[in-house]
Amino acid sequence: MTDRGSVPIIHWLEDGKAFEARWRSHNGTPPATRVVVADGKMTADDAYGLACQGSALLWRGDFQEARQMLSALGNRADRPQRRPRASTTTSIAGPAEAFHLYRQARSQRARTLNALLIPLNDDYTIPLRRAPDIRQACAEAYGPAKTPSVTSLRALLGVIGAHEWRTKGIELPEAGGRIHPHFGVFAPIRREYVDLIATTPLPAACASASVAFDIGTGTGVLAAVLARRGIERVVATDLDTRALFCARENVRQLGLLERIEVVQADLFPEERAALVVCNPPWIPARPSSSMENGIYDPESRMLRGFLAKLPDHLVPGGEGWLILSDLAEHLGLRTRAHLLEVFEAAGLRVLGRNDVPPRHPRTSDKTDALHHARAAEITSLWRLAAR
């Protein structure tokens, strides 16, 4: 691999000639150093063996056959692995260890499936038979087309799926219409936290100071809910440029430009509000890619930063609303006592808590390795005030 400035390049040999192209990876994974040209003549077992050994498979021929190959690789990756018989001295893994083993297994599966590569022309067309037109989806994810490139089929399907979400949108009456998530921005597909923001009584301080902050706004959905509830001015903050563009577009489409201001900020704007809302990532673990930033918060950095600075950004009588699942507690990654200690250290007191059980399908999926924790999960809105 060579790197021209900040652009990684993938190299391969084909028909005795050397080729290269820009390498596209949303999770920062470097391109493979061993690339094998493959097509429908290669068996799934051979492809799986090469992928497990670290070789990438650059697909030629038919796009639909490539999708079939990806499915076949997934089936092989999901086969139960033979494990050595545990000795009497082997202890049973606790929930935290089980979670980390689960993530390791998912990471290995992703590496194997990401070995199947697809070429893209300099206009984002795919030079394969029966390939779909994905030019608009790629432009939304990667920006304007400039040079030929290569990416994994699995990542490309994610780009296509993100485009479909962006086009279709998610109907949320509490926000006043459809929210259109963009590629790389966490989609509000779970309704629990939206319902909590929509139904919890507003602080009395909002009557005299009708200003609210939405910290880490993402798509802008919670800012829209607050504006629809009558808050006269909402400041929605984020650091991510994709999220800022997404939130501004949603605010405009919902007709809320006069009430919502979307600004780039590290958590808080430089003022105070009667209500400050934050829905940080719920799991204190390291994300494996930028796509997981909405789920994983290393060492609870965003959570701690929000709580530490919250008292300085509330007007007298103001409230901070923290939306947090207790999934991390069931996974053994955080305790309730520790969370309360963080509140105390930040100079905050708990005014109340509203809880709601999850309604997503994975709570009833007993084949999920984390089923026990997901089934017990509760999402809470913590009402916090400065002491």
mmCIF file of C-alpha atoms in Angstrom:
data_model
loop_
_atom_site.group_PDB
_atom_site.id
_atom_site.type_symbol
_atom_site.label_atom_id
_atom_site.label_comp_id
_atom_site.label_asym_id
_atom_site.label_seq_id
_atom_site.Cartn_x
_atom_site.Cartn_y
_atom_site.Cartn_z
ATOM 1 C CA MET A 1 0.000 0.000 0.000
ATOM 2 C CA THR A 2 1.096 3.576 -0.698
ATOM 3 C CA ASP A 3 -0.522 6.692 0.673
ATOM 4 C CA ARG A 4 -0.708 9.791 -1.510
ATOM 5 C CA GLY A 5 -1.131 12.433 1.109
ATOM 6 C CA SER A 6 -4.220 11.302 3.023
ATOM 7 C CA VAL A 7 -5.572 9.047 0.262
ATOM 8 C CA PRO A 8 -4.837 5.307 0.699
ATOM 9 C CA ILE A 9 -4.189 3.314 -2.477
ATOM 10 C CA ILE A 10 -4.875 -0.366 -3.123
ATOM 11 C CA HIS A 11 -2.671 -2.343 -5.557
ATOM 12 C CA TRP A 12 -3.278 -5.622 -7.364
ATOM 13 C CA LEU A 13 -2.122 -7.734 -10.311
ATOM 14 C CA GLU A 14 -4.568 -8.744 -13.038
ATOM 15 C CA ASP A 15 -3.694 -10.581 -16.255
ATOM 16 C CA GLY A 16 -0.036 -9.973 -15.533
ATOM 17 C CA LYS A 17 -0.449 -6.199 -15.232
ATOM 18 C CA ALA A 18 -0.216 -3.967 -12.158
ATOM 19 C CA PHE A 19 -3.213 -1.829 -11.219
ATOM 20 C CA GLU A 20 -4.020 0.630 -8.469
ATOM 21 C CA ALA A 21 -7.030 2.635 -7.289
ATOM 22 C CA ARG A 22 -8.179 4.728 -4.386
ATOM 23 C CA TRP A 23 -9.201 2.671 -1.375
ATOM 24 C CA ARG A 24 -12.474 3.635 0.332
ATOM 25 C CA SER A 25 -13.171 2.535 3.898
ATOM 26 C CA HIS A 26 -15.489 4.352 6.295
ATOM 27 C CA ASN A 27 -13.889 2.678 9.326
ATOM 28 C CA GLY A 28 -10.308 3.584 8.451
ATOM 29 C CA THR A 29 -9.215 0.015 7.735
ATOM 30 C CA PRO A 30 -6.123 -0.004 5.483
ATOM 31 C CA PRO A 31 -6.333 -1.809 2.141
ATOM 32 C CA ALA A 32 -5.299 -5.440 1.921
ATOM 33 C CA THR A 33 -1.757 -6.160 0.793
ATOM 34 C CA ARG A 34 -2.829 -9.423 -0.875
ATOM 35 C CA VAL A 35 -5.540 -9.095 -3.517
ATOM 36 C CA VAL A 36 -6.922 -11.987 -5.564
ATOM 37 C CA VAL A 37 -9.134 -11.385 -8.603
ATOM 38 C CA ALA A 38 -12.299 -13.485 -8.267
ATOM 39 C CA ASP A 39 -15.545 -14.178 -10.075
ATOM 40 C CA GLY A 40 -18.422 -16.666 -10.110
ATOM 41 C CA LYS A 41 -16.066 -19.552 -10.892
ATOM 42 C CA MET A 42 -14.573 -19.391 -7.403
ATOM 43 C CA THR A 43 -16.286 -21.594 -4.819
ATOM 44 C CA ALA A 44 -17.558 -20.102 -1.591
ATOM 45 C CA ASP A 45 -15.310 -22.430 0.430
ATOM 46 C CA ASP A 46 -12.219 -21.246 -1.453
ATOM 47 C CA ALA A 47 -13.287 -17.620 -1.082
ATOM 48 C CA TYR A 48 -13.879 -18.076 2.631
ATOM 49 C CA GLY A 49 -10.504 -19.718 3.089
ATOM 50 C CA LEU A 50 -8.715 -16.865 1.332
ATOM 51 C CA ALA A 51 -10.644 -14.240 3.301
ATOM 52 C CA CYS A 52 -9.811 -15.912 6.620
ATOM 53 C CA GLN A 53 -6.135 -15.908 5.639
ATOM 54 C CA GLY A 54 -6.184 -12.146 5.035
ATOM 55 C CA SER A 55 -6.538 -12.043 1.253
ATOM 56 C CA ALA A 56 -8.993 -9.660 -0.384
ATOM 57 C CA LEU A 57 -11.156 -10.762 -3.318
ATOM 58 C CA LEU A 58 -11.598 -8.184 -6.077
ATOM 59 C CA TRP A 59 -14.774 -9.205 -7.880
ATOM 60 C CA ARG A 60 -15.125 -9.352 -11.652
ATOM 61 C CA GLY A 61 -18.122 -10.496 -13.643
ATOM 62 C CA ASP A 62 -21.655 -10.310 -12.264
ATOM 63 C CA PHE A 63 -22.719 -8.019 -9.416
ATOM 64 C CA GLN A 64 -25.603 -10.225 -8.304
ATOM 65 C CA GLU A 65 -23.234 -13.186 -8.051
ATOM 66 C CA ALA A 66 -21.048 -11.025 -5.818
ATOM 67 C CA ARG A 67 -24.011 -10.489 -3.500
ATOM 68 C CA GLN A 68 -24.622 -14.236 -3.441
ATOM 69 C CA MET A 69 -20.969 -14.799 -2.571
ATOM 70 C CA LEU A 70 -21.217 -12.303 0.289
ATOM 71 C CA SER A 71 -24.227 -14.167 1.647
ATOM 72 C CA ALA A 72 -22.319 -17.463 1.376
ATOM 73 C CA LEU A 73 -19.360 -15.976 3.260
ATOM 74 C CA GLY A 74 -21.727 -14.777 5.965
ATOM 75 C CA ASN A 75 -23.247 -18.241 6.323
ATOM 76 C CA ARG A 76 -19.805 -19.762 6.782
ATOM 77 C CA ALA A 77 -18.740 -17.090 9.251
ATOM 78 C CA ASP A 78 -21.890 -17.752 11.318
ATOM 79 C CA ARG A 79 -21.324 -21.480 11.666
ATOM 80 C CA PRO A 80 -20.828 -22.518 15.308
ATOM 81 C CA GLN A 81 -17.135 -22.854 16.097
ATOM 82 C CA ARG A 82 -15.787 -25.939 17.780
ATOM 83 C CA ARG A 83 -14.541 -25.047 21.218
ATOM 84 C CA PRO A 84 -12.215 -27.137 23.368
ATOM 85 C CA ARG A 85 -13.853 -28.804 26.336
ATOM 86 C CA ALA A 86 -13.596 -26.471 29.315
ATOM 87 C CA SER A 87 -11.496 -27.719 32.220
ATOM 88 C CA THR A 88 -12.783 -27.718 35.758
ATOM 89 C CA THR A 89 -10.537 -24.743 36.530
ATOM 90 C CA THR A 90 -11.991 -22.600 33.738
ATOM 91 C CA SER A 91 -14.290 -19.934 35.151
ATOM 92 C CA ILE A 92 -17.501 -18.897 33.455
ATOM 93 C CA ALA A 93 -17.161 -15.535 31.722
ATOM 94 C CA GLY A 94 -18.937 -12.656 33.410
ATOM 95 C CA PRO A 95 -21.219 -10.313 31.446
ATOM 96 C CA ALA A 96 -18.444 -7.797 30.670
ATOM 97 C CA GLU A 97 -16.101 -10.506 29.388
ATOM 98 C CA ALA A 98 -18.936 -12.060 27.400
ATOM 99 C CA PHE A 99 -19.638 -8.672 25.819
ATOM 100 C CA HIS A 100 -16.019 -8.173 24.794
ATOM 101 C CA LEU A 101 -15.848 -11.701 23.374
ATOM 102 C CA TYR A 102 -19.025 -10.962 21.426
ATOM 103 C CA ARG A 103 -17.500 -7.792 19.984
ATOM 104 C CA GLN A 104 -14.317 -9.652 19.054
ATOM 105 C CA ALA A 105 -16.347 -12.278 17.217
ATOM 106 C CA ARG A 106 -18.365 -9.615 15.390
ATOM 107 C CA SER A 107 -15.165 -7.787 14.463
ATOM 108 C CA GLN A 108 -13.639 -10.955 13.030
ATOM 109 C CA ARG A 109 -16.822 -11.646 11.079
ATOM 110 C CA ALA A 110 -16.751 -8.114 9.668
ATOM 111 C CA ARG A 111 -13.112 -8.488 8.581
ATOM 112 C CA THR A 112 -13.922 -11.701 6.754
ATOM 113 C CA LEU A 113 -16.958 -10.285 4.952
ATOM 114 C CA ASN A 114 -15.185 -7.035 4.125
ATOM 115 C CA ALA A 115 -12.653 -9.014 2.116
ATOM 116 C CA LEU A 116 -15.031 -9.101 -0.869
ATOM 117 C CA LEU A 117 -14.222 -5.987 -2.908
ATOM 118 C CA ILE A 118 -16.051 -4.103 -5.660
ATOM 119 C CA PRO A 119 -14.447 -1.700 -8.169
ATOM 120 C CA LEU A 120 -15.951 1.740 -8.854
ATOM 121 C CA ASN A 121 -15.348 3.857 -11.938
ATOM 122 C CA ASP A 122 -14.457 7.545 -11.695
ATOM 123 C CA ASP A 123 -18.182 8.404 -11.882
ATOM 124 C CA TYR A 124 -19.242 5.824 -9.242
ATOM 125 C CA THR A 125 -20.638 3.392 -11.811
ATOM 126 C CA ILE A 126 -19.840 -0.274 -11.142
ATOM 127 C CA PRO A 127 -18.058 -2.034 -14.046
ATOM 128 C CA LEU A 128 -19.866 -5.332 -13.443
ATOM 129 C CA ARG A 129 -22.810 -7.011 -15.154
ATOM 130 C CA ARG A 130 -26.260 -6.448 -13.576
ATOM 131 C CA ALA A 131 -24.889 -3.720 -11.305
ATOM 132 C CA PRO A 132 -27.324 -1.118 -9.901
ATOM 133 C CA ASP A 133 -26.954 2.614 -10.428
ATOM 134 C CA ILE A 134 -25.479 3.820 -7.137
ATOM 135 C CA ARG A 135 -24.024 7.129 -8.273
ATOM 136 C CA GLN A 136 -26.264 9.282 -6.086
ATOM 137 C CA ALA A 137 -25.776 7.059 -3.019
ATOM 138 C CA CYS A 138 -21.976 7.214 -3.372
ATOM 139 C CA ALA A 139 -21.993 10.968 -3.946
ATOM 140 C CA GLU A 140 -23.936 11.418 -0.693
ATOM 141 C CA ALA A 141 -21.504 9.209 1.227
ATOM 142 C CA TYR A 142 -18.167 10.048 -0.380
ATOM 143 C CA GLY A 143 -18.627 13.408 -2.083
ATOM 144 C CA PRO A 144 -18.111 14.185 -5.787
ATOM 145 C CA ALA A 145 -16.596 11.400 -7.883
ATOM 146 C CA LYS A 146 -13.030 12.040 -9.073
ATOM 147 C CA THR A 147 -11.001 8.872 -9.578
ATOM 148 C CA PRO A 148 -11.550 5.094 -9.839
ATOM 149 C CA SER A 149 -11.758 3.427 -6.453
ATOM 150 C CA VAL A 150 -12.319 0.131 -4.675
ATOM 151 C CA THR A 151 -14.411 -0.622 -1.605
ATOM 152 C CA SER A 152 -15.868 -3.655 0.116
ATOM 153 C CA LEU A 153 -19.246 -4.892 -1.097
ATOM 154 C CA ARG A 154 -20.444 -4.955 2.508
ATOM 155 C CA ALA A 155 -19.595 -1.257 2.927
ATOM 156 C CA LEU A 156 -21.167 -0.471 -0.429
ATOM 157 C CA LEU A 157 -24.428 -2.107 0.615
ATOM 158 C CA GLY A 158 -24.318 0.099 3.719
ATOM 159 C CA VAL A 159 -23.975 3.160 1.486
ATOM 160 C CA ILE A 160 -26.973 2.009 -0.557
ATOM 161 C CA GLY A 161 -29.003 1.387 2.600
ATOM 162 C CA ALA A 162 -28.126 4.831 3.965
ATOM 163 C CA HIS A 163 -29.292 6.416 0.723
ATOM 164 C CA GLU A 164 -32.609 4.574 0.991
ATOM 165 C CA TRP A 165 -33.072 5.785 4.588
ATOM 166 C CA ARG A 166 -32.228 9.319 3.521
ATOM 167 C CA THR A 167 -34.669 9.195 0.624
ATOM 168 C CA LYS A 168 -37.539 7.561 2.496
ATOM 169 C CA GLY A 169 -37.025 9.138 5.901
ATOM 170 C CA ILE A 170 -38.475 8.056 9.246
ATOM 171 C CA GLU A 171 -41.947 9.275 10.157
ATOM 172 C CA LEU A 172 -41.900 10.892 13.618
ATOM 173 C CA PRO A 173 -45.101 12.843 14.378
ATOM 174 C CA GLU A 174 -43.512 14.262 17.541
ATOM 175 C CA ALA A 175 -40.965 16.039 15.329
ATOM 176 C CA GLY A 176 -43.622 17.263 12.920
ATOM 177 C CA GLY A 177 -42.888 14.985 9.989
ATOM 178 C CA ARG A 178 -40.135 12.832 8.551
ATOM 179 C CA ILE A 179 -36.533 12.781 9.738
ATOM 180 C CA HIS A 180 -34.045 11.951 6.986
ATOM 181 C CA PRO A 181 -30.801 10.469 8.386
ATOM 182 C CA HIS A 182 -27.670 10.866 6.284
ATOM 183 C CA PHE A 183 -24.813 8.424 5.775
ATOM 184 C CA GLY A 184 -22.708 8.263 8.931
ATOM 185 C CA VAL A 185 -25.350 9.910 11.163
ATOM 186 C CA PHE A 186 -27.128 7.825 13.809
ATOM 187 C CA ALA A 187 -30.699 7.141 12.678
ATOM 188 C CA PRO A 188 -33.562 7.570 15.214
ATOM 189 C CA ILE A 189 -35.037 4.117 14.632
ATOM 190 C CA ARG A 190 -35.598 3.457 18.338
ATOM 191 C CA ARG A 191 -38.632 5.368 19.576
ATOM 192 C CA GLU A 192 -38.110 5.097 23.339
ATOM 193 C CA TYR A 193 -35.986 8.196 23.795
ATOM 194 C CA VAL A 194 -38.108 10.249 21.408
ATOM 195 C CA ASP A 195 -41.221 9.324 23.407
ATOM 196 C CA LEU A 196 -39.519 10.324 26.669
ATOM 197 C CA ILE A 197 -38.587 13.772 25.349
ATOM 198 C CA ALA A 198 -42.071 14.240 23.898
ATOM 199 C CA THR A 199 -43.988 13.360 27.082
ATOM 200 C CA THR A 200 -41.932 14.532 30.083
ATOM 201 C CA PRO A 201 -43.352 17.807 31.488
ATOM 202 C CA LEU A 202 -41.221 20.827 30.612
ATOM 203 C CA PRO A 203 -39.396 22.610 33.465
ATOM 204 C CA ALA A 204 -41.228 25.577 34.966
ATOM 205 C CA ALA A 205 -38.224 27.728 34.023
ATOM 206 C CA CYS A 206 -39.162 27.381 30.357
ATOM 207 C CA ALA A 207 -42.090 29.729 30.956
ATOM 208 C CA SER A 208 -39.744 32.684 31.544
ATOM 209 C CA ALA A 209 -36.672 31.513 29.592
ATOM 210 C CA SER A 210 -37.909 29.487 26.636
ATOM 211 C CA VAL A 211 -34.462 28.338 25.474
ATOM 212 C CA ALA A 212 -33.266 24.740 25.189
ATOM 213 C CA PHE A 213 -30.064 23.015 24.078
ATOM 214 C CA ASP A 214 -29.883 19.685 22.246
ATOM 215 C CA ILE A 215 -26.332 18.419 22.855
ATOM 216 C CA GLY A 216 -25.007 16.022 20.205
ATOM 217 C CA THR A 217 -28.019 16.590 17.972
ATOM 218 C CA GLY A 218 -27.228 14.079 15.188
ATOM 219 C CA THR A 219 -30.217 14.205 12.830
ATOM 220 C CA GLY A 220 -31.769 17.051 14.827
ATOM 221 C CA VAL A 221 -34.726 14.917 15.877
ATOM 222 C CA LEU A 222 -34.793 15.912 19.567
ATOM 223 C CA ALA A 223 -34.354 19.586 18.731
ATOM 224 C CA ALA A 224 -37.382 19.294 16.451
ATOM 225 C CA VAL A 225 -39.427 17.600 19.184
ATOM 226 C CA LEU A 226 -38.584 20.399 21.636
ATOM 227 C CA ALA A 227 -39.518 23.068 19.099
ATOM 228 C CA ARG A 228 -42.835 21.318 18.392
ATOM 229 C CA ARG A 229 -43.506 21.291 22.131
ATOM 230 C CA GLY A 230 -43.382 25.086 22.175
ATOM 231 C CA ILE A 231 -39.774 25.926 23.072
ATOM 232 C CA GLU A 232 -39.202 29.269 21.358
ATOM 233 C CA ARG A 233 -35.486 28.834 20.695
ATOM 234 C CA VAL A 234 -33.506 25.592 20.468
ATOM 235 C CA VAL A 235 -29.733 25.496 19.958
ATOM 236 C CA ALA A 236 -28.655 22.116 18.545
ATOM 237 C CA THR A 237 -24.934 21.324 18.762
ATOM 238 C CA ASP A 238 -22.641 18.697 17.256
ATOM 239 C CA LEU A 239 -18.985 18.366 16.284
ATOM 240 C CA ASP A 240 -19.448 16.052 13.316
ATOM 241 C CA THR A 241 -19.791 17.859 9.983
ATOM 242 C CA ARG A 242 -22.064 15.155 8.549
ATOM 243 C CA ALA A 243 -24.414 15.510 11.512
ATOM 244 C CA LEU A 244 -24.473 19.297 11.238
ATOM 245 C CA PHE A 245 -25.393 19.162 7.552
ATOM 246 C CA CYS A 246 -28.015 16.476 8.237
ATOM 247 C CA ALA A 247 -29.597 18.381 11.140
ATOM 248 C CA ARG A 248 -29.755 21.633 9.191
ATOM 249 C CA GLU A 249 -31.418 19.909 6.264
ATOM 250 C CA ASN A 250 -34.010 18.259 8.530
ATOM 251 C CA VAL A 251 -34.710 21.532 10.339
ATOM 252 C CA ARG A 252 -35.299 23.227 7.002
ATOM 253 C CA GLN A 253 -37.569 20.462 5.687
ATOM 254 C CA LEU A 254 -39.612 20.544 8.907
ATOM 255 C CA GLY A 255 -40.079 24.306 8.633
ATOM 256 C CA LEU A 256 -38.302 25.031 11.926
ATOM 257 C CA LEU A 257 -35.546 27.389 10.778
ATOM 258 C CA GLU A 258 -36.941 30.243 12.870
ATOM 259 C CA ARG A 259 -36.847 28.184 16.074
ATOM 260 C CA ILE A 260 -33.793 25.915 15.762
ATOM 261 C CA GLU A 261 -30.192 27.017 15.348
ATOM 262 C CA VAL A 262 -27.688 24.261 14.483
ATOM 263 C CA VAL A 263 -24.138 25.125 15.563
ATOM 264 C CA GLN A 264 -20.797 23.337 15.667
ATOM 265 C CA ALA A 265 -19.661 23.085 19.276
ATOM 266 C CA ASP A 266 -17.902 20.729 21.662
ATOM 267 C CA LEU A 267 -21.004 19.901 23.697
ATOM 268 C CA PHE A 268 -22.300 23.299 24.922
ATOM 269 C CA PRO A 269 -22.813 26.709 23.301
ATOM 270 C CA GLU A 270 -21.589 29.698 25.318
ATOM 271 C CA GLU A 271 -24.837 30.567 27.103
ATOM 272 C CA ARG A 272 -27.425 29.134 29.496
ATOM 273 C CA ALA A 273 -30.791 27.473 28.959
ATOM 274 C CA ALA A 274 -33.858 26.433 30.902
ATOM 275 C CA LEU A 275 -33.593 22.922 29.449
ATOM 276 C CA VAL A 276 -30.552 21.004 28.254
ATOM 277 C CA VAL A 277 -31.103 17.627 26.588
ATOM 278 C CA CYS A 278 -28.452 15.031 25.822
ATOM 279 C CA ASN A 279 -28.736 11.502 24.439
ATOM 280 C CA PRO A 280 -25.093 10.326 24.512
ATOM 281 C CA PRO A 281 -23.855 6.944 23.275
ATOM 282 C CA TRP A 282 -24.994 4.375 25.824
ATOM 283 C CA ILE A 283 -22.122 1.888 25.862
ATOM 284 C CA PRO A 284 -18.765 2.807 27.477
ATOM 285 C CA ALA A 285 -16.569 1.020 24.932
ATOM 286 C CA ARG A 286 -14.346 1.973 22.026
ATOM 287 C CA PRO A 287 -16.056 2.197 18.619
ATOM 288 C CA SER A 288 -14.430 0.191 15.840
ATOM 289 C CA SER A 289 -15.374 2.804 13.239
ATOM 290 C CA SER A 290 -16.859 6.280 12.941
ATOM 291 C CA MET A 291 -20.179 4.599 12.122
ATOM 292 C CA GLU A 292 -20.325 3.348 15.736
ATOM 293 C CA ASN A 293 -19.805 6.744 17.378
ATOM 294 C CA GLY A 294 -23.517 6.978 18.123
ATOM 295 C CA ILE A 295 -23.399 3.703 20.090
ATOM 296 C CA TYR A 296 -20.042 3.550 21.886
ATOM 297 C CA ASP A 297 -18.539 6.221 24.150
ATOM 298 C CA PRO A 298 -14.942 5.328 25.216
ATOM 299 C CA GLU A 299 -14.606 5.633 28.991
ATOM 300 C CA SER A 300 -17.937 7.523 28.983
ATOM 301 C CA ARG A 301 -16.134 10.668 27.803
ATOM 302 C CA MET A 302 -19.176 12.400 26.324
ATOM 303 C CA LEU A 303 -21.363 11.439 29.289
ATOM 304 C CA ARG A 304 -18.809 12.733 31.798
ATOM 305 C CA GLY A 305 -18.174 15.911 29.801
ATOM 306 C CA PHE A 306 -21.877 16.674 29.576
ATOM 307 C CA LEU A 307 -22.503 16.125 33.287
ATOM 308 C CA ALA A 308 -19.407 18.069 34.408
ATOM 309 C CA LYS A 309 -20.371 21.202 32.448
ATOM 310 C CA LEU A 310 -24.154 20.989 32.800
ATOM 311 C CA PRO A 311 -24.517 23.105 36.009
ATOM 312 C CA ASP A 312 -22.708 26.025 34.341
ATOM 313 C CA HIS A 313 -25.195 26.099 31.475
ATOM 314 C CA LEU A 314 -28.515 26.011 33.356
ATOM 315 C CA VAL A 315 -30.534 29.077 34.311
ATOM 316 C CA PRO A 316 -31.918 29.104 37.884
ATOM 317 C CA GLY A 317 -34.616 26.432 38.028
ATOM 318 C CA GLY A 318 -33.387 24.852 34.782
ATOM 319 C CA GLU A 319 -33.137 21.141 34.174
ATOM 320 C CA GLY A 320 -30.807 18.803 32.332
ATOM 321 C CA TRP A 321 -32.444 15.781 30.711
ATOM 322 C CA LEU A 322 -30.084 12.864 30.289
ATOM 323 C CA ILE A 323 -31.359 10.023 28.119
ATOM 324 C CA LEU A 324 -29.526 6.836 29.052
ATOM 325 C CA SER A 325 -30.150 3.128 28.718
ATOM 326 C CA ASP A 326 -29.068 0.799 31.526
ATOM 327 C CA LEU A 327 -27.831 -1.772 28.978
ATOM 328 C CA ALA A 328 -24.248 -1.042 30.065
ATOM 329 C CA GLU A 329 -25.206 -2.014 33.618
ATOM 330 C CA HIS A 330 -26.603 -5.361 32.495
ATOM 331 C CA LEU A 331 -23.424 -5.939 30.468
ATOM 332 C CA GLY A 332 -21.257 -5.284 33.517
ATOM 333 C CA LEU A 333 -19.656 -2.190 31.962
ATOM 334 C CA ARG A 334 -21.038 0.359 34.422
ATOM 335 C CA THR A 335 -22.885 0.218 37.739
ATOM 336 C CA ARG A 336 -25.824 2.317 38.860
ATOM 337 C CA ALA A 337 -23.836 3.355 41.934
ATOM 338 C CA HIS A 338 -21.028 4.658 39.730
ATOM 339 C CA LEU A 339 -23.477 6.676 37.623
ATOM 340 C CA LEU A 340 -24.935 8.284 40.730
ATOM 341 C CA GLU A 341 -21.401 9.078 41.939
ATOM 342 C CA VAL A 342 -20.725 10.893 38.658
ATOM 343 C CA PHE A 343 -23.893 12.943 39.173
ATOM 344 C CA GLU A 344 -22.739 13.828 42.690
ATOM 345 C CA ALA A 345 -19.215 14.759 41.579
ATOM 346 C CA ALA A 346 -20.623 17.079 38.912
ATOM 347 C CA GLY A 347 -22.685 18.980 41.484
ATOM 348 C CA LEU A 348 -26.019 17.607 40.256
ATOM 349 C CA ARG A 349 -29.081 16.301 42.044
ATOM 350 C CA VAL A 350 -31.738 14.001 40.635
ATOM 351 C CA LEU A 351 -35.199 15.564 40.429
ATOM 352 C CA GLY A 352 -36.813 12.455 39.001
ATOM 353 C CA ARG A 353 -36.549 9.686 36.439
ATOM 354 C CA ASN A 354 -38.932 8.448 33.761
ATOM 355 C CA ASP A 355 -38.422 4.910 32.488
ATOM 356 C CA VAL A 356 -39.567 3.030 29.410
ATOM 357 C CA PRO A 357 -38.856 -0.572 28.343
ATOM 358 C CA PRO A 358 -37.388 -1.230 24.896
ATOM 359 C CA ARG A 359 -39.657 -2.144 22.011
ATOM 360 C CA HIS A 360 -37.139 -3.132 19.365
ATOM 361 C CA PRO A 361 -37.233 -6.720 17.975
ATOM 362 C CA ARG A 362 -33.883 -7.790 19.445
ATOM 363 C CA THR A 363 -35.359 -7.924 22.952
ATOM 364 C CA SER A 364 -37.228 -11.100 21.968
ATOM 365 C CA ASP A 365 -34.454 -12.677 19.885
ATOM 366 C CA LYS A 366 -33.192 -15.492 22.093
ATOM 367 C CA THR A 367 -30.481 -16.367 19.573
ATOM 368 C CA ASP A 368 -28.798 -13.001 20.231
ATOM 369 C CA ALA A 369 -25.660 -13.471 22.325
ATOM 370 C CA LEU A 370 -26.661 -10.427 24.396
ATOM 371 C CA HIS A 371 -30.334 -11.413 24.726
ATOM 372 C CA HIS A 372 -30.347 -11.531 28.532
ATOM 373 C CA ALA A 373 -29.074 -7.955 28.791
ATOM 374 C CA ARG A 374 -31.287 -6.623 26.005
ATOM 375 C CA ALA A 375 -34.420 -8.208 27.506
ATOM 376 C CA ALA A 376 -33.755 -6.523 30.867
ATOM 377 C CA GLU A 377 -32.861 -3.124 29.399
ATOM 378 C CA ILE A 378 -34.641 0.054 30.500
ATOM 379 C CA THR A 379 -34.226 3.472 28.892
ATOM 380 C CA SER A 380 -34.449 6.377 31.323
ATOM 381 C CA LEU A 381 -34.792 10.134 31.195
ATOM 382 C CA TRP A 382 -32.926 11.489 34.220
ATOM 383 C CA ARG A 383 -34.124 14.940 35.314
ATOM 384 C CA LEU A 384 -31.069 16.702 36.757
ATOM 385 C CA ALA A 385 -30.571 20.093 38.411
ATOM 386 C CA ALA A 386 -27.629 21.964 39.899
ATOM 387 C CA ARG A 387 -27.299 21.585 43.661
#
